[in-house]
mmCIF file of C-alpha atoms in Angstrom:
data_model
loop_
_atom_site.group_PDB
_atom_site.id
_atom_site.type_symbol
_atom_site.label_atom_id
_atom_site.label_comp_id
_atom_site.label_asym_id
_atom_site.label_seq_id
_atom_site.Cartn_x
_atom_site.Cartn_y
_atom_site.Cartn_z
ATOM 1 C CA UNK A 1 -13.458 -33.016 33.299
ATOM 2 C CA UNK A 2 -14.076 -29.224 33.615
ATOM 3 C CA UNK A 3 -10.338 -28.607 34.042
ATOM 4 C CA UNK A 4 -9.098 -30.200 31.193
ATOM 5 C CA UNK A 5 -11.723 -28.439 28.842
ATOM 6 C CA UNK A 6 -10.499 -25.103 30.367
ATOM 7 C CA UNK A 7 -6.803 -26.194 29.588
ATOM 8 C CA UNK A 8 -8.080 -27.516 26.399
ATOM 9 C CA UNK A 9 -9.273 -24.161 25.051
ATOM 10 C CA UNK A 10 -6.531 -22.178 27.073
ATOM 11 C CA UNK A 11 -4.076 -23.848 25.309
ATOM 12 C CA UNK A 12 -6.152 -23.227 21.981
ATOM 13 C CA UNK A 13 -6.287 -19.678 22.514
ATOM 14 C CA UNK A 14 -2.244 -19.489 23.103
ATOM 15 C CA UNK A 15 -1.735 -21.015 19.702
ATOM 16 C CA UNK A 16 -3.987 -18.927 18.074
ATOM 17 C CA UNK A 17 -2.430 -16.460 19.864
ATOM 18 C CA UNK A 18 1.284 -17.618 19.128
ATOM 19 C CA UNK A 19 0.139 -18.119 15.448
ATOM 20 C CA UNK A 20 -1.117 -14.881 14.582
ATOM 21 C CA UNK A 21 2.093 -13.287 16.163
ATOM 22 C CA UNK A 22 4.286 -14.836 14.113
ATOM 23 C CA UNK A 23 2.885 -12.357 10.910
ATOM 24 C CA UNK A 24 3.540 -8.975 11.993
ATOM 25 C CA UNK A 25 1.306 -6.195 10.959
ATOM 26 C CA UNK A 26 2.054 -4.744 7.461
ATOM 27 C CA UNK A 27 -0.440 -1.614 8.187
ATOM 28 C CA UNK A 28 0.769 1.548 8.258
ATOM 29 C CA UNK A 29 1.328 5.161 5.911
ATOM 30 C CA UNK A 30 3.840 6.070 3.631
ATOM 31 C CA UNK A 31 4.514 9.054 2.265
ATOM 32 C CA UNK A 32 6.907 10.304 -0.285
ATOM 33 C CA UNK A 33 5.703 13.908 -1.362
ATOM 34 C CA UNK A 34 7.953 16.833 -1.494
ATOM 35 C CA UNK A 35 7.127 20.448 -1.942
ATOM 36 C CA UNK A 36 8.930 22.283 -5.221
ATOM 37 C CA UNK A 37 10.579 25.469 -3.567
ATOM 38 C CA UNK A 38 10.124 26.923 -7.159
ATOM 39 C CA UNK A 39 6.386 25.975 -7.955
ATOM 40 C CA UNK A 40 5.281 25.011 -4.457
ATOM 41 C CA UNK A 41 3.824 21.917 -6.337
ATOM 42 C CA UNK A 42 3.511 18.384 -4.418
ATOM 43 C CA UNK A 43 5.045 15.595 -6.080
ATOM 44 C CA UNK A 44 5.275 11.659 -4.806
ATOM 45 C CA UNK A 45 3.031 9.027 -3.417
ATOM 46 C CA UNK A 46 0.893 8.878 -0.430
ATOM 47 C CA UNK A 47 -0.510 5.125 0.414
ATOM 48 C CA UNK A 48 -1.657 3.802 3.744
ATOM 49 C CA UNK A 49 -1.489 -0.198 3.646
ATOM 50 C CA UNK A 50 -4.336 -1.866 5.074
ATOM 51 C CA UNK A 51 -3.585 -5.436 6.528
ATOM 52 C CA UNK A 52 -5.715 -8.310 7.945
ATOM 53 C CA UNK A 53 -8.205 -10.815 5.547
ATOM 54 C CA UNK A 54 -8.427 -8.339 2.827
ATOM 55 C CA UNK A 55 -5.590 -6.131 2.692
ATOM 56 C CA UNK A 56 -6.551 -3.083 1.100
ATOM 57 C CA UNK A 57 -4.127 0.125 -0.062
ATOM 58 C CA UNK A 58 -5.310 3.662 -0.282
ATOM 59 C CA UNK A 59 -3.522 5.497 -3.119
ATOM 60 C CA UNK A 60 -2.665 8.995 -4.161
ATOM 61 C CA UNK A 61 0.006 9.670 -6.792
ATOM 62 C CA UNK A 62 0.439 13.995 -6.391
ATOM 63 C CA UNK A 63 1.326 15.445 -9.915
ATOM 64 C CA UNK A 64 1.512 18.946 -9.407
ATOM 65 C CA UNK A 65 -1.056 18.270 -5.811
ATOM 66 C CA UNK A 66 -2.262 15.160 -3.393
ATOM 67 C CA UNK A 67 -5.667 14.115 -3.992
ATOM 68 C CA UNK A 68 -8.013 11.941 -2.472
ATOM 69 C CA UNK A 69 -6.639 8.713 -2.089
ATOM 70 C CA UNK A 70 -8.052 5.196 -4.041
ATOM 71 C CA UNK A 71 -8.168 2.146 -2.402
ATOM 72 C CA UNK A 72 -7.180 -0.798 -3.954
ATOM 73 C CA UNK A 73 -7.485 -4.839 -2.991
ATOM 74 C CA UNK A 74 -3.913 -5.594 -2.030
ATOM 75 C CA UNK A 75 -1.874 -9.108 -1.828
ATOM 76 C CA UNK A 76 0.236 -8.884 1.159
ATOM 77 C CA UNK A 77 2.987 -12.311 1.393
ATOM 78 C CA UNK A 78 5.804 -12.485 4.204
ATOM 79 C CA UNK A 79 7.676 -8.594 3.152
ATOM 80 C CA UNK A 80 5.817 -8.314 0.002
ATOM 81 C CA UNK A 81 3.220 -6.322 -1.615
ATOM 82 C CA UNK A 82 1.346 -6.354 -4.820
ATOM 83 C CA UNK A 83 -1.497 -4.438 -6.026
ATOM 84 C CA UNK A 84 -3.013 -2.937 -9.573
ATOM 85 C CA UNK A 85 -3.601 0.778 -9.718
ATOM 86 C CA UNK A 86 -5.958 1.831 -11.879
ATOM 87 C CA UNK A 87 -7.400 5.636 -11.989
ATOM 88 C CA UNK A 88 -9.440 6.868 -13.982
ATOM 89 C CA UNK A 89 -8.930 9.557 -16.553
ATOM 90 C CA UNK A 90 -11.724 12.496 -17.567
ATOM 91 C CA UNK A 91 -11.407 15.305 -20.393
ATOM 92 C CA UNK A 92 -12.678 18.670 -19.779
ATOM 93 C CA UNK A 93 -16.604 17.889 -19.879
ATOM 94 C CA UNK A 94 -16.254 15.717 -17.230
ATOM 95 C CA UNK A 95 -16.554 12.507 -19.183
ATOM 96 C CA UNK A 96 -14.059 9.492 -18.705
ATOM 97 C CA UNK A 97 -11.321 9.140 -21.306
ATOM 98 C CA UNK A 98 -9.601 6.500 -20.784
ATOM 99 C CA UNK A 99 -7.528 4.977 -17.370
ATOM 100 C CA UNK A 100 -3.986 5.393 -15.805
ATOM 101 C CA UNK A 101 -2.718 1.641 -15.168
ATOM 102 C CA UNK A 102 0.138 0.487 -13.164
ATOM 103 C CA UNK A 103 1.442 -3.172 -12.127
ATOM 104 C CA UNK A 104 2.972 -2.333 -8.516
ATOM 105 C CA UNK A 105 5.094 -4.035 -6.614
ATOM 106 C CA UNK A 106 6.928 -3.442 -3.091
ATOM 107 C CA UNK A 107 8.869 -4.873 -0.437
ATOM 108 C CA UNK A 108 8.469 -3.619 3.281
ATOM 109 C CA UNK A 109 12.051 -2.728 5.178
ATOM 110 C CA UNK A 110 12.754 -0.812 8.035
ATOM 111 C CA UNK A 111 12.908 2.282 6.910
ATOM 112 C CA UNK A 112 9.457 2.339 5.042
ATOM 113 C CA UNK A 113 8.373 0.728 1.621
ATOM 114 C CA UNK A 114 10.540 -0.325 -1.688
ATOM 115 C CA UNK A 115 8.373 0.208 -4.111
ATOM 116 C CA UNK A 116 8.252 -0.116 -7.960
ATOM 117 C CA UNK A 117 5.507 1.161 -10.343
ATOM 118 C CA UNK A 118 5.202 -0.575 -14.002
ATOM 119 C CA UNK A 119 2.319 2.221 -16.185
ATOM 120 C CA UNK A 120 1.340 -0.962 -18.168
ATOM 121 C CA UNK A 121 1.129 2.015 -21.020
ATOM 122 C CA UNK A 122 4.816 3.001 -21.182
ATOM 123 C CA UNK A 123 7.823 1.086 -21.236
ATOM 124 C CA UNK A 124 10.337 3.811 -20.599
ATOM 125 C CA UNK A 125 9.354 2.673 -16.434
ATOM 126 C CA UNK A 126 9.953 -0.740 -17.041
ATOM 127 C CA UNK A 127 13.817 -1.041 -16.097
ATOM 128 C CA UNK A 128 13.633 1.402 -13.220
ATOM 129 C CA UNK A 129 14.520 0.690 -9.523
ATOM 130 C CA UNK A 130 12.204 0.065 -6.390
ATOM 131 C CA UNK A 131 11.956 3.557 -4.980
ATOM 132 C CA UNK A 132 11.799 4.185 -1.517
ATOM 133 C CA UNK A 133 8.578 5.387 0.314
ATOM 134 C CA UNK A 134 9.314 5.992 3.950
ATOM 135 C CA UNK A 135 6.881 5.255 6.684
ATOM 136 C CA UNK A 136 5.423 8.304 8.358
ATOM 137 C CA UNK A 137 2.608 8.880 10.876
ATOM 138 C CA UNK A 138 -0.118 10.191 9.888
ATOM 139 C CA UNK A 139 -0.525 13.951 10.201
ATOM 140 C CA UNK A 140 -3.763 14.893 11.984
#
């Protein structure tokens, strides 16, 4: 009776096992930023994807430099990604003045992340293409 209770769980363990294996891991950092050799400004997109119960995505969008990163709750489906970015916007005195929003959307391939950025505030974005954001390591 012990014996088949071991095998019992065993075998409960290997399909847990087997079942979690069959969704890879969608974790990882990508990184897009180049350096201007004119300005020396940083322009692109940082964001380190955060699988598991509650994916999460940490995001920073570098206009001109990288800044801290947001994090945002994440929906992660098969090769797909979806999150909202919102950041906030201050004027001069420190005060908020409003937000940045964006509807963003992304597809994991082999080379990194396709990924496509709708500002909810400007339709000249809405007919552009996915844009590649390679996966990197991160740098220490």
């Amino acid at each position: 009776m012990r014996h088949r209770r071991a095998i019992l769980i065993l075998a409960g363990c290997v399909l847990a096992t087997s079942a979690g294996a069959a969704s890879p891991s969608r974790s990882g950092y990508f990184d897009s930023v180049r350096v201007s050799a004119e300005t020396g400004d940083e322009g692109g997109i940082q964001i380190q994807v955060n699988d598991g119960p509650s994916p999460t995505v940490d995001v920073s969008l570098c206009e001109g430099a990288c800044h801290d990163p947001i994090r945002f709750p994440a929906k992660i489906k098969g090769d797909r990604i979806s999150f909202l970015y919102v950041e906030p916007l201050f004027d001069l005195k420190g005060a908020k003045a409003g937000e940045t929003r964006a509807k963003v959307e992304g597809r994991f391939v082999s080379r990194g992340l396709l990924l496509k950025m709708d500002f909810l505030d400007s339709p000249d974005d809405d007919k552009n293409a996915y844009a590649l954001i390679p996966r990197r390591k991160r740098q220490p």
